[in-house]
Amino acid sequence: MEYQKALRQLIEEFKTNFMPSVSLDLAIFGFHDGQLKVLLLRWKGTDDWCLPGGRIRHEENLEVAAYRSLQQRTGLREIFLQQFHTFGDVMRYTNFSKQETMAKLGLPEDITEELVSRDVSVGYYALVEFANAVPTPDFFTEECRWWDIDQIPPLLFDHNDMIKLALKTLRRQLSYQPIGYNLLPDKFTMPDIQQLYETILGQTLDRRNFQKRMLGYNILERLEERKTGGAHKAPYLYRFDKEKYEKALAEEILFVG
């Protein structure tokens, strides 16, 4: 009863303070142990998952709302965030019908009709450093955790489609913008960044050509220290030159492709 009371209060707050019929959804990508991962939420009392998302306050810019929602789910600021698509189909239920989805949410009928009405959703994807993120569920969910990109379960609404399109956009971005500043630790090796690119692209890249290309973009700084703990000759550590990296983002020079 207390949960339903709090839920009704939240819906009234939505009506008063937030824009109706428009929302945002976040495909938040991280990279860990050689795997590209995406952050998902599990609804309270269910085994059903969805992407994080949020609403836009009446006096709030769309991008500000996206950054606010992103910070609430990860605890992070200054994250690479990019809008990639607007989802506006009348029926946005890919894996389960609307009736099945309503049943899975387990909410009272009157609340469900108000909470899950037709929305146009603006999709954003974000790149975050896995180790620094603190996955945090929202009011409607009880678990927020990383999933390997190739092990994502059937999601609620059209969120599997969102992830596919976000990943497609991210792969396309590799051809004209650098990737890695928000996904890798501060110091990394050339094999580390090559593994990141290969994981995102889903294909193997030639080591020599990749290294030549990356160094040619002039966004990496080689450090006078090597990675420790390996059996073979330790590779040099690198870090991004943030100023040159941001300049490359702005200029959209040709990258790996």
PDB file of C-alpha atoms in Angstrom, residues 11-206:
ATOM      1  CA  ILE A  11       2.486  10.303 -11.114  1.00  0.00           C
ATOM      2  CA  GLU A  12       0.911  13.523  -9.866  1.00  0.00           C
ATOM      3  CA  GLU A  13       4.388  15.052  -9.785  1.00  0.00           C
ATOM      4  CA  PHE A  14       4.935  13.922 -13.376  1.00  0.00           C
ATOM      5  CA  LYS A  15       1.707  15.620 -14.431  1.00  0.00           C
ATOM      6  CA  THR A  16       2.637  18.856 -12.700  1.00  0.00           C
ATOM      7  CA  ASN A  17       6.363  19.201 -13.341  1.00  0.00           C
ATOM      8  CA  PHE A  18       7.196  17.190 -16.463  1.00  0.00           C
ATOM      9  CA  MET A  19       6.322  17.353 -20.151  1.00  0.00           C
ATOM     10  CA  PRO A  20       3.584  14.902 -21.211  1.00  0.00           C
ATOM     11  CA  SER A  21       3.990  12.311 -23.958  1.00  0.00           C
ATOM     12  CA  VAL A  22       7.725  12.791 -24.458  1.00  0.00           C
ATOM     13  CA  SER A  23      10.464  10.860 -22.701  1.00  0.00           C
ATOM     14  CA  LEU A  24      14.088   9.889 -23.160  1.00  0.00           C
ATOM     15  CA  ASP A  25      15.852   6.523 -23.083  1.00  0.00           C
ATOM     16  CA  LEU A  26      19.543   5.865 -22.496  1.00  0.00           C
ATOM     17  CA  ALA A  27      21.754   3.166 -23.999  1.00  0.00           C
ATOM     18  CA  ILE A  28      24.671   3.414 -21.572  1.00  0.00           C
ATOM     19  CA  PHE A  29      27.724   1.497 -22.809  1.00  0.00           C
ATOM     20  CA  GLY A  30      30.735   0.414 -20.780  1.00  0.00           C
ATOM     21  CA  PHE A  31      33.784  -1.736 -21.551  1.00  0.00           C
ATOM     22  CA  HIS A  32      35.154  -4.350 -19.130  1.00  0.00           C
ATOM     23  CA  ASP A  33      37.190  -7.561 -19.436  1.00  0.00           C
ATOM     24  CA  GLY A  34      37.173  -7.317 -23.214  1.00  0.00           C
ATOM     25  CA  GLN A  35      33.375  -7.075 -23.381  1.00  0.00           C
ATOM     26  CA  LEU A  36      31.136  -4.213 -24.439  1.00  0.00           C
ATOM     27  CA  LYS A  37      28.334  -3.893 -21.896  1.00  0.00           C
ATOM     28  CA  VAL A  38      25.064  -2.010 -21.586  1.00  0.00           C
ATOM     29  CA  LEU A  39      23.312  -0.906 -18.413  1.00  0.00           C
ATOM     30  CA  LEU A  40      19.811  -2.305 -17.791  1.00  0.00           C
ATOM     31  CA  LEU A  41      17.122  -1.934 -15.121  1.00  0.00           C
ATOM     32  CA  ARG A  42      14.934  -4.700 -13.663  1.00  0.00           C
ATOM     33  CA  TRP A  43      11.385  -3.720 -12.684  1.00  0.00           C
ATOM     34  CA  LYS A  44      10.342  -4.296  -9.066  1.00  0.00           C
ATOM     35  CA  GLY A  45       8.944  -7.749  -8.397  1.00  0.00           C
ATOM     36  CA  THR A  46       9.666  -9.025 -11.920  1.00  0.00           C
ATOM     37  CA  ASP A  47      12.384 -10.663 -14.012  1.00  0.00           C
ATOM     38  CA  ASP A  48      11.851  -8.144 -16.804  1.00  0.00           C
ATOM     39  CA  TRP A  49      14.451  -5.607 -17.931  1.00  0.00           C
ATOM     40  CA  CYS A  50      14.519  -2.326 -19.793  1.00  0.00           C
ATOM     41  CA  LEU A  51      16.807   0.593 -20.563  1.00  0.00           C
ATOM     42  CA  PRO A  52      17.177   3.477 -18.127  1.00  0.00           C
ATOM     43  CA  GLY A  53      15.228   6.561 -19.078  1.00  0.00           C
ATOM     44  CA  GLY A  54      13.611   9.690 -17.781  1.00  0.00           C
ATOM     45  CA  ARG A  55      11.283  12.612 -18.226  1.00  0.00           C
ATOM     46  CA  ILE A  56      11.888  16.241 -19.145  1.00  0.00           C
ATOM     47  CA  ARG A  57      10.904  19.025 -16.782  1.00  0.00           C
ATOM     48  CA  HIS A  58       8.878  21.890 -18.224  1.00  0.00           C
ATOM     49  CA  GLU A  59      11.723  24.383 -17.779  1.00  0.00           C
ATOM     50  CA  GLU A  60      14.532  21.984 -18.696  1.00  0.00           C
ATOM     51  CA  ASN A  61      16.444  21.590 -21.936  1.00  0.00           C
ATOM     52  CA  LEU A  62      16.297  18.086 -23.430  1.00  0.00           C
ATOM     53  CA  GLU A  63      20.051  17.501 -23.205  1.00  0.00           C
ATOM     54  CA  VAL A  64      20.119  18.707 -19.586  1.00  0.00           C
ATOM     55  CA  ALA A  65      17.395  16.177 -18.769  1.00  0.00           C
ATOM     56  CA  ALA A  66      19.416  13.416 -20.445  1.00  0.00           C
ATOM     57  CA  TYR A  67      22.549  14.281 -18.456  1.00  0.00           C
ATOM     58  CA  ARG A  68      20.499  14.437 -15.244  1.00  0.00           C
ATOM     59  CA  SER A  69      19.018  10.984 -15.856  1.00  0.00           C
ATOM     60  CA  LEU A  70      22.445   9.627 -16.766  1.00  0.00           C
ATOM     61  CA  GLN A  71      23.983  10.941 -13.569  1.00  0.00           C
ATOM     62  CA  GLN A  72      21.139   9.467 -11.499  1.00  0.00           C
ATOM     63  CA  ARG A  73      21.778   5.990 -12.927  1.00  0.00           C
ATOM     64  CA  THR A  74      25.616   6.041 -12.929  1.00  0.00           C
ATOM     65  CA  GLY A  75      26.733   8.730 -10.498  1.00  0.00           C
ATOM     66  CA  LEU A  76      28.946  10.177 -13.235  1.00  0.00           C
ATOM     67  CA  ARG A  77      29.315  13.642 -14.743  1.00  0.00           C
ATOM     68  CA  GLU A  78      31.127  14.841 -17.866  1.00  0.00           C
ATOM     69  CA  ILE A  79      30.150  11.797 -19.912  1.00  0.00           C
ATOM     70  CA  PHE A  80      30.088  11.436 -23.691  1.00  0.00           C
ATOM     71  CA  LEU A  81      26.399  11.582 -24.562  1.00  0.00           C
ATOM     72  CA  GLN A  82      24.890  11.711 -28.036  1.00  0.00           C
ATOM     73  CA  GLN A  83      21.339  11.721 -29.362  1.00  0.00           C
ATOM     74  CA  PHE A  84      20.906   9.016 -31.994  1.00  0.00           C
ATOM     75  CA  HIS A  85      17.217   8.595 -32.856  1.00  0.00           C
ATOM     76  CA  THR A  86      13.630   9.537 -32.025  1.00  0.00           C
ATOM     77  CA  PHE A  87      11.244   6.611 -31.500  1.00  0.00           C
ATOM     78  CA  GLY A  88       7.670   7.496 -32.348  1.00  0.00           C
ATOM     79  CA  ASP A  89       5.801   4.379 -33.460  1.00  0.00           C
ATOM     80  CA  VAL A  90       2.251   4.122 -32.173  1.00  0.00           C
ATOM     81  CA  MET A  91       2.833   0.570 -30.892  1.00  0.00           C
ATOM     82  CA  ARG A  92       6.278   0.289 -29.336  1.00  0.00           C
ATOM     83  CA  TYR A  93       6.154  -3.294 -28.095  1.00  0.00           C
ATOM     84  CA  THR A  94       8.706  -5.575 -29.766  1.00  0.00           C
ATOM     85  CA  ASN A  95       8.914  -8.759 -27.681  1.00  0.00           C
ATOM     86  CA  PHE A  96       5.655  -8.605 -25.733  1.00  0.00           C
ATOM     87  CA  SER A  97       2.245  -7.197 -26.626  1.00  0.00           C
ATOM     88  CA  LYS A  98       0.923  -4.166 -24.794  1.00  0.00           C
ATOM     89  CA  GLN A  99      -1.329  -6.427 -22.714  1.00  0.00           C
ATOM     90  CA  GLU A 100       1.594  -8.715 -21.829  1.00  0.00           C
ATOM     91  CA  THR A 101       3.747  -5.739 -20.943  1.00  0.00           C
ATOM     92  CA  MET A 102       1.094  -4.276 -18.649  1.00  0.00           C
ATOM     93  CA  ALA A 103       0.735  -7.628 -16.905  1.00  0.00           C
ATOM     94  CA  LYS A 104       4.500  -7.933 -16.451  1.00  0.00           C
ATOM     95  CA  LEU A 105       4.729  -4.502 -14.838  1.00  0.00           C
ATOM     96  CA  GLY A 106       2.290  -5.693 -12.165  1.00  0.00           C
ATOM     97  CA  LEU A 107       0.847  -2.241 -11.536  1.00  0.00           C
ATOM     98  CA  PRO A 108      -2.799  -1.386 -10.757  1.00  0.00           C
ATOM     99  CA  GLU A 109      -4.761  -0.787 -13.983  1.00  0.00           C
ATOM    100  CA  ASP A 110      -5.478   2.886 -13.308  1.00  0.00           C
ATOM    101  CA  ILE A 111      -1.797   3.586 -12.612  1.00  0.00           C
ATOM    102  CA  THR A 112      -0.646   1.578 -15.628  1.00  0.00           C
ATOM    103  CA  GLU A 113      -2.845   3.535 -18.031  1.00  0.00           C
ATOM    104  CA  GLU A 114      -1.436   6.825 -16.757  1.00  0.00           C
ATOM    105  CA  LEU A 115       2.155   5.668 -16.539  1.00  0.00           C
ATOM    106  CA  VAL A 116       2.432   3.779 -19.839  1.00  0.00           C
ATOM    107  CA  SER A 117       0.558   5.954 -22.294  1.00  0.00           C
ATOM    108  CA  ARG A 118       1.828   6.697 -25.791  1.00  0.00           C
ATOM    109  CA  ASP A 119       5.201   8.441 -25.675  1.00  0.00           C
ATOM    110  CA  VAL A 120       7.622   9.735 -28.241  1.00  0.00           C
ATOM    111  CA  SER A 121      11.046   8.831 -26.899  1.00  0.00           C
ATOM    112  CA  VAL A 122      14.346  10.507 -27.711  1.00  0.00           C
ATOM    113  CA  GLY A 123      17.193   7.977 -27.689  1.00  0.00           C
ATOM    114  CA  TYR A 124      20.660   8.837 -26.410  1.00  0.00           C
ATOM    115  CA  TYR A 125      23.728   6.667 -26.112  1.00  0.00           C
ATOM    116  CA  ALA A 126      26.420   7.292 -23.533  1.00  0.00           C
ATOM    117  CA  LEU A 127      29.984   6.010 -23.122  1.00  0.00           C
ATOM    118  CA  VAL A 128      31.161   5.584 -19.533  1.00  0.00           C
ATOM    119  CA  GLU A 129      34.169   4.119 -17.770  1.00  0.00           C
ATOM    120  CA  PHE A 130      32.906   0.865 -16.272  1.00  0.00           C
ATOM    121  CA  ALA A 131      34.985   1.041 -13.075  1.00  0.00           C
ATOM    122  CA  ASN A 132      33.760   4.525 -12.162  1.00  0.00           C
ATOM    123  CA  ALA A 133      30.038   3.955 -12.685  1.00  0.00           C
ATOM    124  CA  VAL A 134      27.766   3.200  -9.735  1.00  0.00           C
ATOM    125  CA  PRO A 135      24.676   1.506 -11.246  1.00  0.00           C
ATOM    126  CA  THR A 136      21.631   2.768  -9.329  1.00  0.00           C
ATOM    127  CA  PRO A 137      17.995   1.684  -9.822  1.00  0.00           C
ATOM    128  CA  ASP A 138      15.161   4.214  -9.962  1.00  0.00           C
ATOM    129  CA  PHE A 139      11.812   4.280  -8.153  1.00  0.00           C
ATOM    130  CA  PHE A 140      10.233   1.660 -10.423  1.00  0.00           C
ATOM    131  CA  THR A 141      13.122  -0.808 -10.405  1.00  0.00           C
ATOM    132  CA  GLU A 142      15.100  -2.802  -7.872  1.00  0.00           C
ATOM    133  CA  GLU A 143      18.223  -3.724  -9.827  1.00  0.00           C
ATOM    134  CA  CYS A 144      20.523  -1.862 -12.179  1.00  0.00           C
ATOM    135  CA  ARG A 145      23.402  -3.823 -13.638  1.00  0.00           C
ATOM    136  CA  TRP A 146      25.635  -4.365 -16.654  1.00  0.00           C
ATOM    137  CA  TRP A 147      24.855  -6.947 -19.332  1.00  0.00           C
ATOM    138  CA  ASP A 148      27.232  -8.191 -22.021  1.00  0.00           C
ATOM    139  CA  ILE A 149      26.036  -6.797 -25.326  1.00  0.00           C
ATOM    140  CA  ASP A 150      25.613 -10.314 -26.789  1.00  0.00           C
ATOM    141  CA  GLN A 151      23.641 -11.645 -23.792  1.00  0.00           C
ATOM    142  CA  ILE A 152      20.858  -9.081 -23.541  1.00  0.00           C
ATOM    143  CA  PRO A 153      17.499 -10.732 -22.733  1.00  0.00           C
ATOM    144  CA  PRO A 154      14.202  -9.842 -24.444  1.00  0.00           C
ATOM    145  CA  LEU A 155      13.458  -6.372 -23.093  1.00  0.00           C
ATOM    146  CA  LEU A 156      10.249  -4.508 -22.405  1.00  0.00           C
ATOM    147  CA  PHE A 157       8.852  -2.053 -24.946  1.00  0.00           C
ATOM    148  CA  ASP A 158      11.091  -1.514 -28.013  1.00  0.00           C
ATOM    149  CA  HIS A 159      14.331  -1.353 -26.040  1.00  0.00           C
ATOM    150  CA  ASN A 160      16.107  -4.189 -27.878  1.00  0.00           C
ATOM    151  CA  ASP A 161      15.598  -2.196 -31.073  1.00  0.00           C
ATOM    152  CA  MET A 162      16.982   0.886 -29.348  1.00  0.00           C
ATOM    153  CA  ILE A 163      20.170  -0.906 -28.346  1.00  0.00           C
ATOM    154  CA  LYS A 164      20.673  -2.310 -31.856  1.00  0.00           C
ATOM    155  CA  LEU A 165      20.327   1.142 -33.399  1.00  0.00           C
ATOM    156  CA  ALA A 166      22.536   2.759 -30.733  1.00  0.00           C
ATOM    157  CA  LEU A 167      25.257   0.186 -31.403  1.00  0.00           C
ATOM    158  CA  LYS A 168      24.926   0.686 -35.158  1.00  0.00           C
ATOM    159  CA  THR A 169      25.321   4.441 -34.631  1.00  0.00           C
ATOM    160  CA  LEU A 170      28.332   3.899 -32.381  1.00  0.00           C
ATOM    161  CA  ARG A 171      29.994   1.711 -35.020  1.00  0.00           C
ATOM    162  CA  ARG A 172      29.348   4.357 -37.655  1.00  0.00           C
ATOM    163  CA  GLN A 173      30.849   6.973 -35.360  1.00  0.00           C
ATOM    164  CA  LEU A 174      34.129   5.055 -35.315  1.00  0.00           C
ATOM    165  CA  SER A 175      34.643   6.080 -38.948  1.00  0.00           C
ATOM    166  CA  TYR A 176      34.700   9.804 -38.229  1.00  0.00           C
ATOM    167  CA  GLN A 177      35.221  10.370 -34.486  1.00  0.00           C
ATOM    168  CA  PRO A 178      37.549   8.924 -31.838  1.00  0.00           C
ATOM    169  CA  ILE A 179      36.183   6.484 -29.278  1.00  0.00           C
ATOM    170  CA  GLY A 180      37.765   5.489 -25.997  1.00  0.00           C
ATOM    171  CA  TYR A 181      38.196   8.499 -23.743  1.00  0.00           C
ATOM    172  CA  ASN A 182      35.120   7.605 -21.676  1.00  0.00           C
ATOM    173  CA  LEU A 183      35.449   3.825 -22.041  1.00  0.00           C
ATOM    174  CA  LEU A 184      39.085   3.154 -21.134  1.00  0.00           C
ATOM    175  CA  PRO A 185      40.968   3.882 -17.913  1.00  0.00           C
ATOM    176  CA  ASP A 186      43.249   6.919 -17.800  1.00  0.00           C
ATOM    177  CA  LYS A 187      46.259   4.803 -18.842  1.00  0.00           C
ATOM    178  CA  PHE A 188      45.994   1.962 -21.345  1.00  0.00           C
ATOM    179  CA  THR A 189      48.016  -0.005 -23.863  1.00  0.00           C
ATOM    180  CA  MET A 190      47.678  -0.082 -27.629  1.00  0.00           C
ATOM    181  CA  PRO A 191      46.274  -3.660 -27.423  1.00  0.00           C
ATOM    182  CA  ASP A 192      43.668  -2.357 -24.967  1.00  0.00           C
ATOM    183  CA  ILE A 193      42.315   0.260 -27.359  1.00  0.00           C
ATOM    184  CA  GLN A 194      42.515  -2.138 -30.316  1.00  0.00           C
ATOM    185  CA  GLN A 195      40.463  -4.677 -28.360  1.00  0.00           C
ATOM    186  CA  LEU A 196      37.897  -1.963 -27.654  1.00  0.00           C
ATOM    187  CA  TYR A 197      37.566  -1.089 -31.344  1.00  0.00           C
ATOM    188  CA  GLU A 198      37.387  -4.758 -32.351  1.00  0.00           C
ATOM    189  CA  THR A 199      34.697  -5.439 -29.758  1.00  0.00           C
ATOM    190  CA  ILE A 200      32.542  -2.535 -30.923  1.00  0.00           C
ATOM    191  CA  LEU A 201      32.998  -3.344 -34.611  1.00  0.00           C
ATOM    192  CA  GLY A 202      32.677  -7.097 -34.177  1.00  0.00           C
ATOM    193  CA  GLN A 203      35.699  -7.783 -36.368  1.00  0.00           C
ATOM    194  CA  THR A 204      39.460  -8.288 -36.151  1.00  0.00           C
ATOM    195  CA  LEU A 205      41.758  -5.408 -37.126  1.00  0.00           C
ATOM    196  CA  ASP A 206      45.334  -5.692 -38.350  1.00  0.00           C
TER     197      ASP A 206
END
